[in-house]
Amino acid sequence: MTLQRLIELAGIPTVIIASLPTIAQQSGAPRILSVDTPMGAALGQPGNASQQTTILTAAGDLLARTDQPGLTVDAHQTYRTPQT
């Protein structure tokens, strides 16, 4: 059982921000915010406060939907590596 599921069993709703939402679904995560970012950068590009705020706001909005466990929502955010 995942830590997230244990927290949910204690009555505290949770959201996972997942670069690999399929894996999160397979592990039974109750609420998943899907982002198109590399592993380890689920909140977006370093220094991109606008993108990070958008992702965190989407996670908060999903958290408010506690009556819909098993929900997966796409944040429509894509990580872009700057070209040099």
C-alpha positions as protocol buffer text, in pm:
chain_id: "A"
residue {
  index: 1
  type: MET
  ca { x: 0 y: 0 z: 0 }
}
residue {
  index: 2
  type: THR
  ca { x: 134 y: 344 z: -92 }
}
residue {
  index: 3
  type: LEU
  ca { x: 187 y: 624 z: 157 }
}
residue {
  index: 4
  type: GLN
  ca { x: -70 y: 827 z: -34 }
}
residue {
  index: 5
  type: ARG
  ca { x: -335 y: 560 z: 16 }
}
residue {
  index: 6
  type: LEU
  ca { x: -255 y: 540 z: 390 }
}
residue {
  index: 7
  type: ILE
  ca { x: -299 y: 917 z: 419 }
}
residue {
  index: 8
  type: GLU
  ca { x: -632 y: 891 z: 235 }
}
residue {
  index: 9
  type: LEU
  ca { x: -745 y: 616 z: 474 }
}
residue {
  index: 10
  type: ALA
  ca { x: -677 y: 857 z: 760 }
}
residue {
  index: 11
  type: GLY
  ca { x: -930 y: 1093 z: 601 }
}
residue {
  index: 12
  type: ILE
  ca { x: -687 y: 1337 z: 440 }
}
residue {
  index: 13
  type: PRO
  ca { x: -742 y: 1385 z: 64 }
}
residue {
  index: 14
  type: THR
  ca { x: -430 y: 1382 z: -155 }
}
residue {
  index: 15
  type: VAL
  ca { x: -320 y: 1457 z: -511 }
}
residue {
  index: 16
  type: ILE
  ca { x: -16 y: 1318 z: -688 }
}
residue {
  index: 17
  type: ILE
  ca { x: 146 y: 1527 z: -962 }
}
residue {
  index: 18
  type: ALA
  ca { x: 266 y: 1257 z: -1200 }
}
residue {
  index: 19
  type: SER
  ca { x: 496 y: 1260 z: -1499 }
}
residue {
  index: 20
  type: LEU
  ca { x: 393 y: 898 z: -1551 }
}
residue {
  index: 21
  type: PRO
  ca { x: 20 y: 895 z: -1475 }
}
residue {
  index: 22
  type: THR
  ca { x: -23 y: 536 z: -1594 }
}
residue {
  index: 23
  type: ILE
  ca { x: 209 y: 417 z: -1318 }
}
residue {
  index: 24
  type: ALA
  ca { x: 23 y: 628 z: -1062 }
}
residue {
  index: 25
  type: GLN
  ca { x: -306 y: 478 z: -1179 }
}
residue {
  index: 26
  type: GLN
  ca { x: -167 y: 126 z: -1150 }
}
residue {
  index: 27
  type: SER
  ca { x: -58 y: 194 z: -792 }
}
residue {
  index: 28
  type: GLY
  ca { x: -409 y: 309 z: -703 }
}
residue {
  index: 29
  type: ALA
  ca { x: -345 y: 679 z: -651 }
}
residue {
  index: 30
  type: PRO
  ca { x: -678 y: 845 z: -565 }
}
residue {
  index: 31
  type: ARG
  ca { x: -630 y: 1172 z: -756 }
}
residue {
  index: 32
  type: ILE
  ca { x: -371 y: 1223 z: -1028 }
}
residue {
  index: 33
  type: LEU
  ca { x: -263 y: 1544 z: -1198 }
}
residue {
  index: 34
  type: SER
  ca { x: -88 y: 1444 z: -1520 }
}
residue {
  index: 35
  type: VAL
  ca { x: 198 y: 1664 z: -1644 }
}
residue {
  index: 36
  type: ASP
  ca { x: 423 y: 1620 z: -1948 }
}
residue {
  index: 37
  type: THR
  ca { x: 750 y: 1673 z: -1765 }
}
residue {
  index: 38
  type: PRO
  ca { x: 1061 y: 1462 z: -1704 }
}
residue {
  index: 39
  type: MET
  ca { x: 1091 y: 1254 z: -1388 }
}
residue {
  index: 40
  type: GLY
  ca { x: 1203 y: 1477 z: -1102 }
}
residue {
  index: 41
  type: ALA
  ca { x: 1058 y: 1792 z: -1256 }
}
residue {
  index: 42
  type: ALA
  ca { x: 686 y: 1740 z: -1192 }
}
residue {
  index: 43
  type: LEU
  ca { x: 636 y: 2109 z: -1110 }
}
residue {
  index: 44
  type: GLY
  ca { x: 788 y: 2220 z: -1441 }
}
residue {
  index: 45
  type: GLN
  ca { x: 1101 y: 2399 z: -1549 }
}
residue {
  index: 46
  type: PRO
  ca { x: 1336 y: 2539 z: -1285 }
}
residue {
  index: 47
  type: GLY
  ca { x: 1285 y: 2912 z: -1252 }
}
residue {
  index: 48
  type: ASN
  ca { x: 954 y: 2908 z: -1442 }
}
residue {
  index: 49
  type: ALA
  ca { x: 736 y: 3045 z: -1164 }
}
residue {
  index: 50
  type: SER
  ca { x: 437 y: 3091 z: -1394 }
}
residue {
  index: 51
  type: GLN
  ca { x: 436 y: 2726 z: -1499 }
}
residue {
  index: 52
  type: GLN
  ca { x: 494 y: 2607 z: -1143 }
}
residue {
  index: 53
  type: THR
  ca { x: 204 y: 2821 z: -1017 }
}
residue {
  index: 54
  type: THR
  ca { x: -22 y: 2684 z: -1291 }
}
residue {
  index: 55
  type: ILE
  ca { x: 61 y: 2326 z: -1195 }
}
residue {
  index: 56
  type: LEU
  ca { x: 17 y: 2386 z: -822 }
}
residue {
  index: 57
  type: THR
  ca { x: -314 y: 2565 z: -881 }
}
residue {
  index: 58
  type: ALA
  ca { x: -437 y: 2273 z: -1092 }
}
residue {
  index: 59
  type: ALA
  ca { x: -336 y: 2034 z: -812 }
}
residue {
  index: 60
  type: GLY
  ca { x: -528 y: 2243 z: -559 }
}
residue {
  index: 61
  type: ASP
  ca { x: -833 y: 2248 z: -784 }
}
residue {
  index: 62
  type: LEU
  ca { x: -815 y: 1870 z: -816 }
}
residue {
  index: 63
  type: LEU
  ca { x: -775 y: 1835 z: -440 }
}
residue {
  index: 64
  type: ALA
  ca { x: -1102 y: 2022 z: -395 }
}
residue {
  index: 65
  type: ARG
  ca { x: -1274 y: 1742 z: -589 }
}
residue {
  index: 66
  type: THR
  ca { x: -1251 y: 1496 z: -300 }
}
residue {
  index: 67
  type: ASP
  ca { x: -1583 y: 1337 z: -394 }
}
residue {
  index: 68
  type: GLN
  ca { x: -1427 y: 1187 z: -708 }
}
residue {
  index: 69
  type: PRO
  ca { x: -1154 y: 939 z: -608 }
}
residue {
  index: 70
  type: GLY
  ca { x: -977 y: 772 z: -898 }
}
residue {
  index: 71
  type: LEU
  ca { x: -984 y: 1091 z: -1104 }
}
residue {
  index: 72
  type: THR
  ca { x: -700 y: 1170 z: -1346 }
}
residue {
  index: 73
  type: VAL
  ca { x: -677 y: 1522 z: -1487 }
}
residue {
  index: 74
  type: ASP
  ca { x: -431 y: 1653 z: -1745 }
}
residue {
  index: 75
  type: ALA
  ca { x: -266 y: 1981 z: -1642 }
}
residue {
  index: 76
  type: HIS
  ca { x: -183 y: 2060 z: -2008 }
}
residue {
  index: 77
  type: GLN
  ca { x: 171 y: 2159 z: -1911 }
}
residue {
  index: 78
  type: THR
  ca { x: 474 y: 2056 z: -2115 }
}
residue {
  index: 79
  type: TYR
  ca { x: 833 y: 2085 z: -2003 }
}
residue {
  index: 80
  type: ARG
  ca { x: 1050 y: 2263 z: -2257 }
}
residue {
  index: 81
  type: THR
  ca { x: 1425 y: 2251 z: -2242 }
}
residue {
  index: 82
  type: PRO
  ca { x: 1573 y: 2582 z: -2362 }
}
residue {
  index: 83
  type: GLN
  ca { x: 1768 y: 2553 z: -2686 }
}
residue {
  index: 84
  type: THR
  ca { x: 2132 y: 2664 z: -2667 }
}
